[in-house]
GROMACS .gro file of N, CA and C in nm:
model
  198
    1ILE      N    1  -9.941   3.794  -3.094
    1ILE     CA    2 -10.080   3.797  -3.048
    1ILE      C    3 -10.144   3.930  -3.074
    2LEU      N    4 -10.061   4.036  -3.060
    2LEU     CA    5 -10.114   4.169  -3.089
    2LEU      C    6 -10.161   4.185  -3.234
    3TYR      N    7 -10.081   4.124  -3.325
    3TYR     CA    8 -10.118   4.131  -3.467
    3TYR      C    9 -10.255   4.062  -3.483
    4ALA      N   10 -10.270   3.945  -3.421
    4ALA     CA   11 -10.395   3.875  -3.437
    4ALA      C   12 -10.509   3.949  -3.386
    5ALA      N   13 -10.493   4.015  -3.270
    5ALA     CA   14 -10.599   4.092  -3.209
    5ALA      C   15 -10.638   4.216  -3.292
    6ILE      N   16 -10.535   4.290  -3.332
    6ILE     CA   17 -10.560   4.414  -3.409
    6ILE      C   18 -10.627   4.386  -3.543
    7ASN      N   19 -10.594   4.273  -3.603
    7ASN     CA   20 -10.643   4.243  -3.736
    7ASN      C   21 -10.768   4.150  -3.736
    8GLY      N   22 -10.834   4.140  -3.625
    8GLY     CA   23 -10.963   4.072  -3.619
    8GLY      C   24 -10.958   3.919  -3.611
    9HIS      N   25 -10.840   3.863  -3.597
    9HIS     CA   26 -10.832   3.719  -3.592
    9HIS      C   27 -10.878   3.658  -3.462
   10LEU      N   28 -10.902   3.743  -3.363
   10LEU     CA   29 -10.947   3.694  -3.233
   10LEU      C   30 -11.094   3.727  -3.207
   11ASP      N   31 -11.158   3.790  -3.303
   11ASP     CA   32 -11.297   3.829  -3.285
   11ASP      C   33 -11.388   3.717  -3.249
   12ASP      N   34 -11.353   3.600  -3.292
   12ASP     CA   35 -11.445   3.478  -3.268
   12ASP      C   36 -11.401   3.403  -3.144
   13VAL      N   37 -11.300   3.452  -3.073
   13VAL     CA   38 -11.252   3.384  -2.947
   13VAL      C   39 -11.316   3.448  -2.827
   14PRO      N   40 -11.394   3.371  -2.750
   14PRO     CA   41 -11.455   3.425  -2.631
   14PRO      C   42 -11.354   3.488  -2.538
   15VAL      N   43 -11.388   3.600  -2.476
   15VAL     CA   44 -11.296   3.670  -2.391
   15VAL      C   45 -11.236   3.583  -2.282
   16GLU      N   46 -11.320   3.499  -2.223
   16GLU     CA   47 -11.272   3.412  -2.116
   16GLU      C   48 -11.168   3.310  -2.162
   17GLN      N   49 -11.153   3.293  -2.294
   17GLN     CA   50 -11.064   3.194  -2.346
   17GLN      C   51 -10.934   3.259  -2.403
   18LEU      N   52 -10.925   3.391  -2.397
   18LEU     CA   53 -10.813   3.464  -2.460
   18LEU      C   54 -10.678   3.431  -2.395
   19ALA      N   55 -10.668   3.421  -2.267
   19ALA     CA   56 -10.544   3.392  -2.200
   19ALA      C   57 -10.492   3.250  -2.241
   20ASP      N   58 -10.580   3.152  -2.244
   20ASP     CA   59 -10.536   3.020  -2.288
   20ASP      C   60 -10.502   3.021  -2.439
   21PHE      N   61 -10.584   3.093  -2.514
   21PHE     CA   62 -10.550   3.103  -2.659
   21PHE      C   63 -10.412   3.159  -2.682
   22GLU      N   64 -10.382   3.268  -2.611
   22GLU     CA   65 -10.251   3.332  -2.624
   22GLU      C   66 -10.137   3.239  -2.591
   23SER      N   67 -10.143   3.178  -2.479
   23SER     CA   68 -10.035   3.087  -2.437
   23SER      C   69 -10.018   2.967  -2.532
   24ASP      N   70 -10.127   2.912  -2.573
   24ASP     CA   71 -10.123   2.798  -2.666
   24ASP      C   72 -10.078   2.840  -2.800
   25PHE      N   73 -10.116   2.962  -2.845
   25PHE     CA   74 -10.075   3.012  -2.975
   25PHE      C   75  -9.921   3.033  -2.978
   26HIS      N   76  -9.869   3.095  -2.871
   26HIS     CA   77  -9.719   3.113  -2.866
   26HIS      C   78  -9.648   2.979  -2.870
   27ARG      N   79  -9.699   2.884  -2.797
   27ARG     CA   80  -9.638   2.752  -2.801
   27ARG      C   81  -9.644   2.690  -2.938
   28TYR      N   82  -9.760   2.699  -3.000
   28TYR     CA   83  -9.778   2.650  -3.135
   28TYR      C   84  -9.679   2.712  -3.234
   29MET      N   85  -9.670   2.841  -3.230
   29MET     CA   86  -9.581   2.909  -3.326
   29MET      C   87  -9.435   2.877  -3.299
   30GLU      N   88  -9.398   2.866  -3.172
   30GLU     CA   89  -9.261   2.829  -3.139
   30GLU      C   90  -9.213   2.695  -3.191
   31THR      N   91  -9.317   2.600  -3.197
   31THR     CA   92  -9.283   2.465  -3.242
   31THR      C   93  -9.306   2.447  -3.393
   32SER      N   94  -9.414   2.506  -3.443
   32SER     CA   95  -9.446   2.478  -3.586
   32SER      C   96  -9.385   2.578  -3.682
   33GLN      N   97  -9.367   2.705  -3.641
   33GLN     CA   98  -9.308   2.804  -3.731
   33GLN      C   99  -9.217   2.900  -3.651
   34PRO      N  100  -9.111   2.846  -3.599
   34PRO     CA  101  -9.022   2.929  -3.521
   34PRO      C  102  -8.953   3.044  -3.599
   35GLU      N  103  -8.950   3.027  -3.732
   35GLU     CA  104  -8.886   3.130  -3.816
   35GLU      C  105  -8.968   3.260  -3.815
   36VAL      N  106  -9.094   3.253  -3.790
   36VAL     CA  107  -9.177   3.373  -3.791
   36VAL      C  108  -9.141   3.461  -3.669
   37GLY      N  109  -9.127   3.408  -3.554
   37GLY     CA  110  -9.085   3.481  -3.437
   37GLY      C  111  -8.944   3.539  -3.451
   38LYS      N  112  -8.857   3.453  -3.507
   38LYS     CA  113  -8.718   3.499  -3.529
   38LYS      C  114  -8.714   3.614  -3.622
   39ALA      N  115  -8.793   3.606  -3.732
   39ALA     CA  116  -8.793   3.715  -3.830
   39ALA      C  117  -8.842   3.844  -3.766
   40ILE      N  118  -8.946   3.841  -3.691
   40ILE     CA  119  -9.003   3.957  -3.626
   40ILE      C  120  -8.901   4.017  -3.528
   41SER      N  121  -8.835   3.933  -3.451
   41SER     CA  122  -8.732   3.978  -3.357
   41SER      C  123  -8.614   4.044  -3.428
   42THR      N  124  -8.573   3.980  -3.531
   42THR     CA  125  -8.456   4.031  -3.608
   42THR      C  126  -8.491   4.156  -3.686
   43GLU      N  127  -8.599   4.157  -3.756
   43GLU     CA  128  -8.639   4.271  -3.846
   43GLU      C  129  -8.698   4.388  -3.767
   44LYS      N  130  -8.752   4.358  -3.649
   44LYS     CA  131  -8.822   4.463  -3.569
   44LYS      C  132  -8.938   4.519  -3.647
   45ASP      N  133  -8.991   4.439  -3.739
   45ASP     CA  134  -9.103   4.480  -3.823
   45ASP      C  135  -9.163   4.350  -3.877
   46ILE      N  136  -9.277   4.360  -3.940
   46ILE     CA  137  -9.341   4.245  -4.002
   46ILE      C  138  -9.343   4.273  -4.153
   47SER      N  139  -9.255   4.200  -4.224
   47SER     CA  140  -9.244   4.214  -4.369
   47SER      C  141  -9.365   4.146  -4.429
   48THR      N  142  -9.387   4.165  -4.558
   48THR     CA  143  -9.500   4.104  -4.630
   48THR      C  144  -9.489   3.951  -4.617
   49GLU      N  145  -9.366   3.900  -4.636
   49GLU     CA  146  -9.347   3.752  -4.628
   49GLU      C  147  -9.373   3.699  -4.489
   50THR      N  148  -9.328   3.771  -4.390
   50THR     CA  149  -9.350   3.727  -4.248
   50THR      C  150  -9.499   3.737  -4.217
   51GLU      N  151  -9.561   3.841  -4.268
   51GLU     CA  152  -9.707   3.856  -4.241
   51GLU      C  153  -9.785   3.740  -4.297
   52GLU      N  154  -9.754   3.700  -4.416
   52GLU     CA  155  -9.823   3.586  -4.474
   52GLU      C  156  -9.803   3.454  -4.397
   53ALA      N  157  -9.677   3.439  -4.348
   53ALA     CA  158  -9.649   3.321  -4.267
   53ALA      C  159  -9.724   3.334  -4.134
   54LEU      N  160  -9.733   3.451  -4.075
   54LEU     CA  161  -9.802   3.468  -3.951
   54LEU      C  162  -9.954   3.441  -3.966
   55LYS      N  163 -10.009   3.491  -4.078
   55LYS     CA  164 -10.154   3.466  -4.108
   55LYS      C  165 -10.176   3.313  -4.120
   56ALA      N  166 -10.084   3.247  -4.192
   56ALA     CA  167 -10.099   3.100  -4.207
   56ALA      C  168 -10.087   3.031  -4.075
   57GLY      N  169 -10.000   3.080  -3.987
   57GLY     CA  170  -9.985   3.018  -3.854
   57GLY      C  171 -10.110   3.040  -3.771
   58ILE      N  172 -10.170   3.156  -3.780
   58ILE     CA  173 -10.290   3.184  -3.703
   58ILE      C  174 -10.405   3.094  -3.750
   59THR      N  175 -10.418   3.079  -3.882
   59THR     CA  176 -10.518   2.993  -3.941
   59THR      C  177 -10.499   2.851  -3.900
   60GLY      N  178 -10.373   2.805  -3.912
   60GLY     CA  179 -10.343   2.665  -3.876
   60GLY      C  180 -10.371   2.641  -3.727
   61PHE      N  181 -10.333   2.735  -3.643
   61PHE     CA  182 -10.356   2.717  -3.500
   61PHE      C  183 -10.503   2.708  -3.470
   62LYS      N  184 -10.579   2.801  -3.530
   62LYS     CA  185 -10.724   2.806  -3.500
   62LYS      C  186 -10.792   2.676  -3.543
   63GLN      N  187 -10.739   2.608  -3.649
   63GLN     CA  188 -10.799   2.484  -3.694
   63GLN      C  189 -10.772   2.374  -3.593
   64THR      N  190 -10.665   2.384  -3.516
   64THR     CA  191 -10.636   2.280  -3.412
   64THR      C  192 -10.725   2.299  -3.289
   65ARG      N  193 -10.797   2.413  -3.277
   65ARG     CA  194 -10.877   2.436  -3.160
   65ARG      C  195 -11.025   2.408  -3.183
   66THR      N  196 -11.066   2.364  -3.298
   66THR     CA  197 -11.203   2.338  -3.324
   66THR      C  198 -11.246   2.203  -3.284
   0.00000   0.00000   0.00000
């Protein structure tokens, strides 16, 4: 979620919806792209490949909220 916030992916999310967005986003990523979280935990960094998968996850999740 920090990556999404720092990189402007949350700019269009109303402040009062951020807590729900965060919990729903974590749940979405755990079920749809668990390898992203595992890679970040293992690597302790975000590689280019992981970053692309994370961006795709953010985009996919945001499409489910419209």
